mmCIF file of C-alpha atoms in Angstrom:
data_model
loop_
_atom_site.group_PDB
_atom_site.id
_atom_site.type_symbol
_atom_site.label_atom_id
_atom_site.label_comp_id
_atom_site.label_asym_id
_atom_site.label_seq_id
_atom_site.Cartn_x
_atom_site.Cartn_y
_atom_site.Cartn_z
ATOM 1 C CA UNK A 495 -0.029 -0.064 -0.125
ATOM 2 C CA UNK A 496 1.060 3.694 0.009
ATOM 3 C CA UNK A 497 4.023 4.571 1.848
ATOM 4 C CA UNK A 498 2.100 7.173 3.738
ATOM 5 C CA UNK A 499 -0.337 4.531 5.575
ATOM 6 C CA UNK A 500 0.448 3.286 9.001
ATOM 7 C CA UNK A 501 -0.437 -0.389 9.854
ATOM 8 C CA UNK A 502 -0.985 0.364 13.685
ATOM 9 C CA UNK A 503 -3.326 -1.295 16.064
ATOM 10 C CA UNK A 504 -6.132 1.199 16.652
ATOM 11 C CA UNK A 505 -8.455 -0.799 18.392
ATOM 12 C CA UNK A 506 -8.676 -0.890 21.992
ATOM 13 C CA UNK A 507 -9.460 -3.994 23.724
ATOM 14 C CA UNK A 508 -13.264 -4.193 23.740
ATOM 15 C CA UNK A 509 -16.242 -6.914 23.743
ATOM 16 C CA UNK A 510 -18.787 -6.882 21.269
ATOM 17 C CA UNK A 511 -22.180 -8.798 22.121
ATOM 18 C CA UNK A 512 -22.580 -11.355 19.005
ATOM 19 C CA UNK A 513 -26.221 -11.982 18.646
ATOM 20 C CA UNK A 514 -27.211 -13.617 15.263
ATOM 21 C CA UNK A 515 -30.059 -11.877 13.475
ATOM 22 C CA UNK A 516 -33.680 -13.519 12.644
ATOM 23 C CA UNK A 517 -33.154 -13.657 9.282
ATOM 24 C CA UNK A 518 -34.310 -16.185 6.559
ATOM 25 C CA UNK A 519 -32.222 -17.031 3.791
ATOM 26 C CA UNK A 520 -33.684 -15.629 0.476
ATOM 27 C CA UNK A 521 -32.457 -16.987 -3.011
ATOM 28 C CA UNK A 522 -31.269 -14.842 -5.799
ATOM 29 C CA UNK A 523 -33.027 -16.357 -9.143
ATOM 30 C CA UNK A 524 -29.755 -15.547 -10.871
ATOM 31 C CA UNK A 525 -26.313 -15.610 -9.113
ATOM 32 C CA UNK A 526 -27.442 -17.544 -5.798
ATOM 33 C CA UNK A 527 -28.552 -20.385 -7.808
ATOM 34 C CA UNK A 528 -25.144 -21.023 -9.605
ATOM 35 C CA UNK A 529 -23.453 -20.710 -6.345
ATOM 36 C CA UNK A 530 -25.603 -23.082 -4.452
ATOM 37 C CA UNK A 531 -25.195 -25.613 -7.403
ATOM 38 C CA UNK A 532 -21.188 -25.142 -6.613
ATOM 39 C CA UNK A 533 -21.804 -25.759 -2.941
ATOM 40 C CA UNK A 534 -22.888 -29.340 -3.709
ATOM 41 C CA UNK A 535 -26.144 -29.904 -1.266
ATOM 42 C CA UNK A 536 -28.958 -31.346 -2.518
ATOM 43 C CA UNK A 537 -31.436 -29.138 -0.681
ATOM 44 C CA UNK A 538 -31.728 -25.561 0.147
ATOM 45 C CA UNK A 539 -28.498 -24.497 1.919
ATOM 46 C CA UNK A 540 -30.296 -22.583 4.709
ATOM 47 C CA UNK A 541 -33.682 -23.833 5.549
ATOM 48 C CA UNK A 542 -34.026 -22.422 9.188
ATOM 49 C CA UNK A 543 -33.827 -19.148 10.647
ATOM 50 C CA UNK A 544 -31.197 -17.527 12.715
ATOM 51 C CA UNK A 545 -32.967 -17.080 16.284
ATOM 52 C CA UNK A 546 -32.542 -13.799 18.050
ATOM 53 C CA UNK A 547 -32.495 -13.699 22.013
ATOM 54 C CA UNK A 548 -34.926 -10.907 21.791
ATOM 55 C CA UNK A 549 -37.278 -11.997 18.823
ATOM 56 C CA UNK A 550 -38.385 -14.556 16.648
ATOM 57 C CA UNK A 551 -39.667 -12.395 13.858
ATOM 58 C CA UNK A 552 -38.227 -12.310 10.356
ATOM 59 C CA UNK A 553 -36.019 -9.068 9.800
ATOM 60 C CA UNK A 554 -35.763 -7.566 6.259
ATOM 61 C CA UNK A 555 -32.783 -7.406 4.175
ATOM 62 C CA UNK A 556 -29.946 -5.377 5.187
ATOM 63 C CA UNK A 557 -30.682 -1.637 3.923
ATOM 64 C CA UNK A 558 -27.828 0.359 2.070
ATOM 65 C CA UNK A 559 -27.709 2.880 4.761
ATOM 66 C CA UNK A 560 -27.696 3.111 8.242
ATOM 67 C CA UNK A 561 -28.059 5.801 11.155
ATOM 68 C CA UNK A 562 -25.138 7.335 12.961
ATOM 69 C CA UNK A 563 -25.956 5.713 16.211
ATOM 70 C CA UNK A 564 -26.376 2.370 14.982
ATOM 71 C CA UNK A 565 -23.753 -0.516 15.246
ATOM 72 C CA UNK A 566 -23.275 -2.893 12.600
ATOM 73 C CA UNK A 567 -25.241 -6.504 12.439
ATOM 74 C CA UNK A 568 -22.617 -9.179 13.322
ATOM 75 C CA UNK A 569 -22.200 -11.630 10.576
ATOM 76 C CA UNK A 570 -21.823 -15.018 12.830
ATOM 77 C CA UNK A 571 -19.607 -17.357 10.759
ATOM 78 C CA UNK A 572 -19.539 -19.856 13.863
ATOM 79 C CA UNK A 573 -23.359 -20.502 13.424
ATOM 80 C CA UNK A 574 -23.657 -20.342 9.550
ATOM 81 C CA UNK A 575 -20.560 -22.954 9.519
ATOM 82 C CA UNK A 576 -22.318 -25.066 12.141
ATOM 83 C CA UNK A 577 -25.566 -25.099 10.253
ATOM 84 C CA UNK A 578 -23.874 -26.081 6.930
ATOM 85 C CA UNK A 579 -21.788 -28.973 8.739
ATOM 86 C CA UNK A 580 -25.191 -30.077 9.719
ATOM 87 C CA UNK A 581 -26.649 -29.876 6.395
ATOM 88 C CA UNK A 582 -23.545 -32.185 4.977
ATOM 89 C CA UNK A 583 -23.955 -34.736 7.741
ATOM 90 C CA UNK A 584 -27.459 -35.330 6.503
ATOM 91 C CA UNK A 585 -26.208 -35.708 3.223
ATOM 92 C CA UNK A 586 -23.078 -37.971 3.946
ATOM 93 C CA UNK A 587 -25.683 -39.982 5.574
ATOM 94 C CA UNK A 588 -28.104 -40.209 3.033
ATOM 95 C CA UNK A 589 -25.364 -40.927 0.549
ATOM 96 C CA UNK A 590 -24.059 -43.877 2.777
ATOM 97 C CA UNK A 591 -27.654 -45.279 3.169
ATOM 98 C CA UNK A 592 -28.348 -45.010 -0.549
ATOM 99 C CA UNK A 593 -25.033 -46.229 -2.205
ATOM 100 C CA UNK A 594 -23.094 -47.159 0.608
ATOM 101 C CA UNK A 595 -20.328 -44.461 0.024
ATOM 102 C CA UNK A 596 -18.575 -42.355 2.238
ATOM 103 C CA UNK A 597 -16.630 -39.264 1.083
ATOM 104 C CA UNK A 598 -12.856 -39.085 1.865
ATOM 105 C CA UNK A 599 -10.287 -36.351 2.316
ATOM 106 C CA UNK A 600 -6.584 -36.738 2.178
ATOM 107 C CA UNK A 601 -4.567 -34.405 3.920
ATOM 108 C CA UNK A 602 -0.630 -34.034 3.228
ATOM 109 C CA UNK A 603 1.201 -32.121 5.775
ATOM 110 C CA UNK A 604 5.115 -31.406 5.034
ATOM 111 C CA UNK A 605 7.291 -30.193 8.035
ATOM 112 C CA UNK A 606 6.460 -29.694 11.663
ATOM 113 C CA UNK A 607 4.982 -25.640 11.587
ATOM 114 C CA UNK A 608 2.761 -25.607 14.773
ATOM 115 C CA UNK A 609 -0.085 -23.484 12.635
ATOM 116 C CA UNK A 610 0.152 -25.956 10.126
ATOM 117 C CA UNK A 611 -0.296 -28.558 12.377
ATOM 118 C CA UNK A 612 -3.148 -27.417 14.171
ATOM 119 C CA UNK A 613 -5.052 -26.884 10.726
ATOM 120 C CA UNK A 614 -4.634 -30.101 9.997
ATOM 121 C CA UNK A 615 -5.949 -31.142 13.417
ATOM 122 C CA UNK A 616 -8.977 -28.970 13.057
ATOM 123 C CA UNK A 617 -9.858 -30.225 9.456
ATOM 124 C CA UNK A 618 -9.555 -33.709 10.817
ATOM 125 C CA UNK A 619 -11.668 -33.291 13.512
ATOM 126 C CA UNK A 620 -14.392 -31.339 11.229
ATOM 127 C CA UNK A 621 -14.196 -34.513 8.856
ATOM 128 C CA UNK A 622 -15.163 -36.896 11.870
ATOM 129 C CA UNK A 623 -17.732 -34.287 12.976
ATOM 130 C CA UNK A 624 -19.957 -34.870 9.735
ATOM 131 C CA UNK A 625 -18.725 -38.497 8.786
ATOM 132 C CA UNK A 626 -16.372 -37.895 6.191
ATOM 133 C CA UNK A 627 -13.320 -40.188 6.174
ATOM 134 C CA UNK A 628 -10.036 -38.591 6.935
ATOM 135 C CA UNK A 629 -6.676 -39.529 5.414
ATOM 136 C CA UNK A 630 -3.588 -38.370 6.819
ATOM 137 C CA UNK A 631 0.276 -38.024 5.627
ATOM 138 C CA UNK A 632 2.935 -36.536 7.612
ATOM 139 C CA UNK A 633 6.351 -35.968 5.974
ATOM 140 C CA UNK A 634 9.403 -34.185 7.380
ATOM 141 C CA UNK A 635 10.627 -31.043 6.563
ATOM 142 C CA UNK A 636 13.714 -32.385 4.830
ATOM 143 C CA UNK A 637 11.693 -34.864 2.256
ATOM 144 C CA UNK A 638 11.914 -34.871 -1.653
ATOM 145 C CA UNK A 639 9.521 -33.082 -3.884
ATOM 146 C CA UNK A 640 9.330 -36.778 -5.375
ATOM 147 C CA UNK A 641 8.165 -38.009 -2.207
ATOM 148 C CA UNK A 642 5.012 -35.588 -2.077
ATOM 149 C CA UNK A 643 4.397 -36.135 -5.238
ATOM 150 C CA UNK A 644 4.491 -39.769 -4.840
ATOM 151 C CA UNK A 645 1.418 -39.626 -2.142
ATOM 152 C CA UNK A 646 -0.428 -37.171 -4.335
ATOM 153 C CA UNK A 647 -0.501 -39.865 -7.071
ATOM 154 C CA UNK A 648 -1.454 -42.862 -4.869
ATOM 155 C CA UNK A 649 -4.199 -40.397 -3.186
ATOM 156 C CA UNK A 650 -5.263 -39.639 -7.322
ATOM 157 C CA UNK A 651 -5.600 -43.323 -7.956
ATOM 158 C CA UNK A 652 -7.450 -44.575 -4.575
ATOM 159 C CA UNK A 653 -11.255 -44.502 -5.511
ATOM 160 C CA UNK A 654 -11.855 -44.267 -1.450
ATOM 161 C CA UNK A 655 -10.403 -40.626 -1.771
ATOM 162 C CA UNK A 656 -12.458 -37.971 -3.033
ATOM 163 C CA UNK A 657 -10.714 -35.084 -2.083
ATOM 164 C CA UNK A 658 -6.797 -33.978 -1.657
ATOM 165 C CA UNK A 659 -5.549 -31.256 0.059
ATOM 166 C CA UNK A 660 -1.723 -30.416 0.309
ATOM 167 C CA UNK A 661 -1.287 -27.984 3.345
ATOM 168 C CA UNK A 662 0.558 -24.856 2.648
ATOM 169 C CA UNK A 663 3.000 -23.376 2.831
ATOM 170 C CA UNK A 664 5.649 -26.098 1.899
ATOM 171 C CA UNK A 665 9.341 -26.047 2.619
ATOM 172 C CA UNK A 666 11.193 -23.572 0.626
ATOM 173 C CA UNK A 667 12.853 -26.348 -1.534
ATOM 174 C CA UNK A 668 9.750 -27.525 -3.014
ATOM 175 C CA UNK A 669 7.903 -25.969 -6.076
ATOM 176 C CA UNK A 670 4.482 -25.370 -4.838
ATOM 177 C CA UNK A 671 3.101 -24.791 -8.036
ATOM 178 C CA UNK A 672 4.254 -28.350 -9.241
ATOM 179 C CA UNK A 673 2.721 -30.111 -6.104
ATOM 180 C CA UNK A 674 -0.467 -28.384 -6.631
ATOM 181 C CA UNK A 675 -1.058 -28.948 -10.265
ATOM 182 C CA UNK A 676 -0.361 -32.663 -9.451
ATOM 183 C CA UNK A 677 -3.682 -33.024 -7.593
ATOM 184 C CA UNK A 678 -6.161 -34.401 -9.841
ATOM 185 C CA UNK A 679 -8.536 -31.823 -11.165
ATOM 186 C CA UNK A 680 -11.399 -34.054 -9.834
ATOM 187 C CA UNK A 681 -10.258 -34.081 -6.362
ATOM 188 C CA UNK A 682 -8.852 -30.595 -6.034
ATOM 189 C CA UNK A 683 -11.338 -29.577 -3.163
ATOM 190 C CA UNK A 684 -8.984 -26.460 -2.326
ATOM 191 C CA UNK A 685 -9.775 -25.174 -5.974
ATOM 192 C CA UNK A 686 -6.395 -24.107 -6.660
ATOM 193 C CA UNK A 687 -5.788 -26.029 -10.042
ATOM 194 C CA UNK A 688 -5.196 -23.628 -12.515
ATOM 195 C CA UNK A 689 -8.133 -25.162 -14.719
ATOM 196 C CA UNK A 690 -10.469 -24.522 -11.571
ATOM 197 C CA UNK A 691 -9.573 -20.850 -11.625
ATOM 198 C CA UNK A 692 -9.634 -20.490 -15.311
ATOM 199 C CA UNK A 693 -13.249 -21.745 -15.318
ATOM 200 C CA UNK A 694 -14.049 -19.649 -12.450
ATOM 201 C CA UNK A 695 -12.820 -16.398 -14.648
ATOM 202 C CA UNK A 696 -14.756 -17.319 -17.617
ATOM 203 C CA UNK A 697 -18.573 -16.532 -18.346
ATOM 204 C CA UNK A 698 -20.768 -19.600 -18.776
ATOM 205 C CA UNK A 699 -18.146 -21.751 -17.151
ATOM 206 C CA UNK A 700 -18.265 -23.478 -14.074
ATOM 207 C CA UNK A 701 -15.353 -24.759 -12.061
ATOM 208 C CA UNK A 702 -15.484 -28.036 -10.155
ATOM 209 C CA UNK A 703 -14.464 -26.429 -7.137
ATOM 210 C CA UNK A 704 -14.133 -22.830 -5.786
ATOM 211 C CA UNK A 705 -11.274 -21.940 -3.253
ATOM 212 C CA UNK A 706 -12.748 -22.549 0.289
ATOM 213 C CA UNK A 707 -12.019 -19.160 1.964
ATOM 214 C CA UNK A 708 -13.468 -16.821 -0.791
ATOM 215 C CA UNK A 709 -16.422 -19.519 -1.533
ATOM 216 C CA UNK A 710 -17.077 -19.197 2.577
ATOM 217 C CA UNK A 711 -17.232 -15.297 2.163
ATOM 218 C CA UNK A 712 -19.929 -15.281 -0.604
ATOM 219 C CA UNK A 713 -22.111 -17.979 1.117
ATOM 220 C CA UNK A 714 -21.939 -15.617 4.255
ATOM 221 C CA UNK A 715 -23.355 -12.670 1.960
ATOM 222 C CA UNK A 716 -26.029 -15.242 0.930
ATOM 223 C CA UNK A 717 -26.981 -16.468 4.044
ATOM 224 C CA UNK A 718 -27.600 -13.012 5.409
ATOM 225 C CA UNK A 719 -29.708 -12.067 2.439
ATOM 226 C CA UNK A 720 -26.906 -9.297 1.438
ATOM 227 C CA UNK A 721 -27.847 -8.544 -2.273
ATOM 228 C CA UNK A 722 -24.702 -8.264 -4.442
ATOM 229 C CA UNK A 723 -26.172 -7.803 -7.860
ATOM 230 C CA UNK A 724 -25.670 -4.287 -9.166
ATOM 231 C CA UNK A 725 -23.472 -3.458 -6.002
ATOM 232 C CA UNK A 726 -20.134 -1.946 -5.978
ATOM 233 C CA UNK A 727 -17.278 -4.405 -4.453
ATOM 234 C CA UNK A 728 -13.927 -3.654 -3.442
ATOM 235 C CA UNK A 729 -11.397 -6.682 -2.642
ATOM 236 C CA UNK A 730 -8.481 -5.701 -0.670
ATOM 237 C CA UNK A 731 -5.644 -8.319 -1.732
ATOM 238 C CA UNK A 732 -4.942 -10.124 -4.804
ATOM 239 C CA UNK A 733 -3.713 -13.684 -3.905
ATOM 240 C CA UNK A 734 -4.501 -16.670 -5.864
ATOM 241 C CA UNK A 735 -5.868 -18.170 -2.600
ATOM 242 C CA UNK A 736 -8.331 -15.562 -1.754
ATOM 243 C CA UNK A 737 -8.238 -12.098 -3.215
ATOM 244 C CA UNK A 738 -8.185 -13.133 -6.958
ATOM 245 C CA UNK A 739 -11.101 -16.141 -6.635
ATOM 246 C CA UNK A 740 -13.235 -13.488 -4.399
ATOM 247 C CA UNK A 741 -12.959 -10.993 -6.918
ATOM 248 C CA UNK A 742 -14.144 -13.505 -9.687
ATOM 249 C CA UNK A 743 -16.831 -14.575 -7.378
ATOM 250 C CA UNK A 744 -18.320 -11.398 -7.040
ATOM 251 C CA UNK A 745 -17.971 -10.289 -10.659
ATOM 252 C CA UNK A 746 -19.812 -13.683 -11.543
ATOM 253 C CA UNK A 747 -22.809 -12.279 -8.861
ATOM 254 C CA UNK A 748 -23.068 -9.274 -11.176
ATOM 255 C CA UNK A 749 -21.260 -6.672 -8.686
ATOM 256 C CA UNK A 750 -18.998 -4.264 -9.857
ATOM 257 C CA UNK A 751 -15.552 -5.108 -8.735
ATOM 258 C CA UNK A 752 -12.514 -2.976 -7.680
ATOM 259 C CA UNK A 753 -9.255 -4.789 -6.624
ATOM 260 C CA UNK A 754 -6.952 -2.989 -3.892
ATOM 261 C CA UNK A 755 -3.220 -4.310 -3.910
ATOM 262 C CA UNK A 756 0.129 -2.489 -2.921
ATOM 263 C CA UNK A 757 0.353 -0.767 -5.998
ATOM 264 C CA UNK A 758 -2.875 0.754 -5.876
ATOM 265 C CA UNK A 759 -3.165 4.680 -5.631
ATOM 266 C CA UNK A 760 -5.616 6.207 -3.056
ATOM 267 C CA UNK A 761 -6.637 2.927 -1.606
ATOM 268 C CA UNK A 762 -8.848 4.615 0.805
ATOM 269 C CA UNK A 763 -10.901 6.691 -1.515
ATOM 270 C CA UNK A 764 -11.528 3.459 -3.738
ATOM 271 C CA UNK A 765 -12.527 1.440 -0.863
ATOM 272 C CA UNK A 766 -14.866 4.032 0.378
ATOM 273 C CA UNK A 767 -16.967 3.522 -2.675
ATOM 274 C CA UNK A 768 -17.824 -0.002 -1.622
ATOM 275 C CA UNK A 769 -20.903 -1.197 -0.825
ATOM 276 C CA UNK A 770 -19.364 -4.474 -0.057
ATOM 277 C CA UNK A 771 -15.665 -5.007 1.036
ATOM 278 C CA UNK A 772 -13.809 -8.300 1.312
ATOM 279 C CA UNK A 773 -10.611 -7.706 3.021
ATOM 280 C CA UNK A 774 -7.721 -10.476 2.709
ATOM 281 C CA UNK A 775 -4.214 -8.397 2.901
ATOM 282 C CA UNK A 776 -2.996 -9.611 6.168
ATOM 283 C CA UNK A 777 -2.355 -6.339 7.845
ATOM 284 C CA UNK A 778 -3.567 -5.629 11.188
ATOM 285 C CA UNK A 779 -6.266 -2.835 11.466
ATOM 286 C CA UNK A 780 -5.191 -1.434 8.036
ATOM 287 C CA UNK A 781 -8.816 -0.276 6.790
ATOM 288 C CA UNK A 782 -9.905 2.480 9.553
ATOM 289 C CA UNK A 783 -13.352 3.757 9.654
ATOM 290 C CA UNK A 784 -12.330 6.644 7.150
ATOM 291 C CA UNK A 785 -12.398 4.124 4.546
ATOM 292 C CA UNK A 786 -15.652 2.978 4.824
ATOM 293 C CA UNK A 787 -18.714 4.151 3.238
ATOM 294 C CA UNK A 788 -22.019 4.343 5.690
ATOM 295 C CA UNK A 789 -23.630 0.978 5.249
ATOM 296 C CA UNK A 790 -21.335 -0.786 3.712
ATOM 297 C CA UNK A 791 -21.129 -4.471 4.321
ATOM 298 C CA UNK A 792 -17.680 -6.094 5.475
ATOM 299 C CA UNK A 793 -16.078 -9.536 5.312
ATOM 300 C CA UNK A 794 -12.903 -9.538 6.898
ATOM 301 C CA UNK A 795 -10.786 -12.421 6.062
ATOM 302 C CA UNK A 796 -7.475 -11.181 7.895
ATOM 303 C CA UNK A 797 -6.329 -13.038 11.222
ATOM 304 C CA UNK A 798 -3.843 -11.197 12.816
ATOM 305 C CA UNK A 799 -1.953 -11.161 16.103
ATOM 306 C CA UNK A 800 -1.323 -8.014 17.985
ATOM 307 C CA UNK A 801 0.345 -7.458 21.220
ATOM 308 C CA UNK A 802 -2.314 -7.500 24.028
ATOM 309 C CA UNK A 803 -0.672 -7.523 27.993
ATOM 310 C CA UNK A 804 -4.290 -8.337 29.259
ATOM 311 C CA UNK A 805 -4.500 -11.653 27.281
ATOM 312 C CA UNK A 806 -2.901 -14.838 28.985
ATOM 313 C CA UNK A 807 -1.018 -15.536 25.399
ATOM 314 C CA UNK A 808 0.356 -11.940 25.273
ATOM 315 C CA UNK A 809 -1.590 -11.053 22.065
ATOM 316 C CA UNK A 810 -4.917 -10.998 20.321
ATOM 317 C CA UNK A 811 -6.378 -11.872 16.977
ATOM 318 C CA UNK A 812 -7.639 -8.935 14.867
ATOM 319 C CA UNK A 813 -8.711 -8.586 11.301
ATOM 320 C CA UNK A 814 -7.693 -6.286 8.481
ATOM 321 C CA UNK A 815 -10.417 -3.967 9.250
ATOM 322 C CA UNK A 816 -10.534 -1.929 12.740
ATOM 323 C CA UNK A 817 -13.614 -3.507 13.952
ATOM 324 C CA UNK A 818 -14.065 -0.780 16.772
ATOM 325 C CA UNK A 819 -14.425 1.725 14.215
ATOM 326 C CA UNK A 820 -16.110 -0.077 11.404
ATOM 327 C CA UNK A 821 -18.878 -1.442 13.599
ATOM 328 C CA UNK A 822 -19.959 1.995 14.077
ATOM 329 C CA UNK A 823 -20.070 2.859 10.174
ATOM 330 C CA UNK A 824 -20.860 -0.352 8.327
ATOM 331 C CA UNK A 825 -24.342 -2.289 8.258
ATOM 332 C CA UNK A 826 -22.821 -5.631 8.638
ATOM 333 C CA UNK A 827 -19.373 -6.984 9.476
ATOM 334 C CA UNK A 828 -17.554 -10.201 10.302
ATOM 335 C CA UNK A 829 -15.736 -10.365 13.608
ATOM 336 C CA UNK A 830 -12.406 -11.758 13.975
ATOM 337 C CA UNK A 831 -12.214 -14.490 15.062
ATOM 338 C CA UNK A 832 -15.440 -16.059 14.485
ATOM 339 C CA UNK A 833 -16.269 -14.947 11.164
ATOM 340 C CA UNK A 834 -14.801 -16.242 7.931
ATOM 341 C CA UNK A 835 -12.648 -18.677 9.649
ATOM 342 C CA UNK A 836 -14.845 -21.064 10.372
ATOM 343 C CA UNK A 837 -16.269 -21.199 6.964
ATOM 344 C CA UNK A 838 -13.290 -21.892 5.509
ATOM 345 C CA UNK A 839 -13.414 -25.379 6.913
ATOM 346 C CA UNK A 840 -16.971 -25.841 6.144
ATOM 347 C CA UNK A 841 -16.361 -25.058 2.597
ATOM 348 C CA UNK A 842 -13.685 -27.618 2.206
ATOM 349 C CA UNK A 843 -16.163 -30.227 3.781
ATOM 350 C CA UNK A 844 -18.862 -29.029 1.164
ATOM 351 C CA UNK A 845 -16.152 -29.553 -1.746
ATOM 352 C CA UNK A 846 -15.259 -32.833 -0.601
ATOM 353 C CA UNK A 847 -18.828 -34.029 -0.473
ATOM 354 C CA UNK A 848 -19.487 -32.599 -3.670
ATOM 355 C CA UNK A 849 -16.456 -34.457 -5.182
ATOM 356 C CA UNK A 850 -18.007 -37.894 -3.891
ATOM 357 C CA UNK A 851 -21.475 -37.026 -5.212
ATOM 358 C CA UNK A 852 -19.950 -36.229 -8.524
ATOM 359 C CA UNK A 853 -17.694 -39.258 -8.556
ATOM 360 C CA UNK A 854 -20.673 -41.611 -8.266
ATOM 361 C CA UNK A 855 -23.209 -39.449 -9.733
ATOM 362 C CA UNK A 856 -25.351 -39.367 -6.735
ATOM 363 C CA UNK A 857 -27.922 -36.513 -6.705
#
């Protein structure tokens, strides 16, 4: 970003009560139909309502503007992910009962990074919670690229494995692209294969899989009835994993999309025009309240540690967006943690279920 910008923690230690809204999901007749075919669920993805502690009535769709005294609706990723896992559990059970097949996900972990090991452990638990088989390979840091490719080849040929995930980052001596490209496109549940990204970029084409984090971002918008069509959207960050596919998904939903990146001039002014902001740049509290248009919807993908002496760990996690400022301006916002994070694993499970259904032609 511009050299004049300071990436500092502007947020005091504050607690915000997260109360899910009583909002019934509505389907758009254009973009949402395509998206939920990609989700891979055979029934409506969100048949239940969010239940508020104070009311059981259905609220209207989020409006484009809010009063200066209002606070944003908190988009509860934990709640949505939980309901998606329940839907997947039912589908896995139905598939097993009908044709005797259980979806299988293989995860390859190279090295001993604690964060990667934690991610893999969480994915394994998530698989078990919905009835998906989990296959895991742990390889040492100094293993060769050929060893990793051998395991990928074996999983490509294994009919009990429907999805393959190589945990990133890989050791520096390995060519990440060679390894990711070796995964069969039919089992590329991470959605990183160039053919899947290429299909995502083309009008009239559907990828076999959409990358999990951006897919989760769009699903949150859908489940909270936030209209995308015709809106101005800004994606902050252009990574292959989140930023670029998120921009393509928004464009596919008929939003007018701009991408802010490290070479963008006046990123604040561009972002301020957005009705929808997806931030995935990895800079703690970079997006200030002054960047945000009143009534904008914010999906914050960032997970950044900042020092916090009051925390037993000595730090706390914050997003790319200064939450305490944004919640006073936006109409809806995801918290960090508890927003996009749970959705990423939920979408991985969804993609694995889709892969198994497609392989066995199960509707």
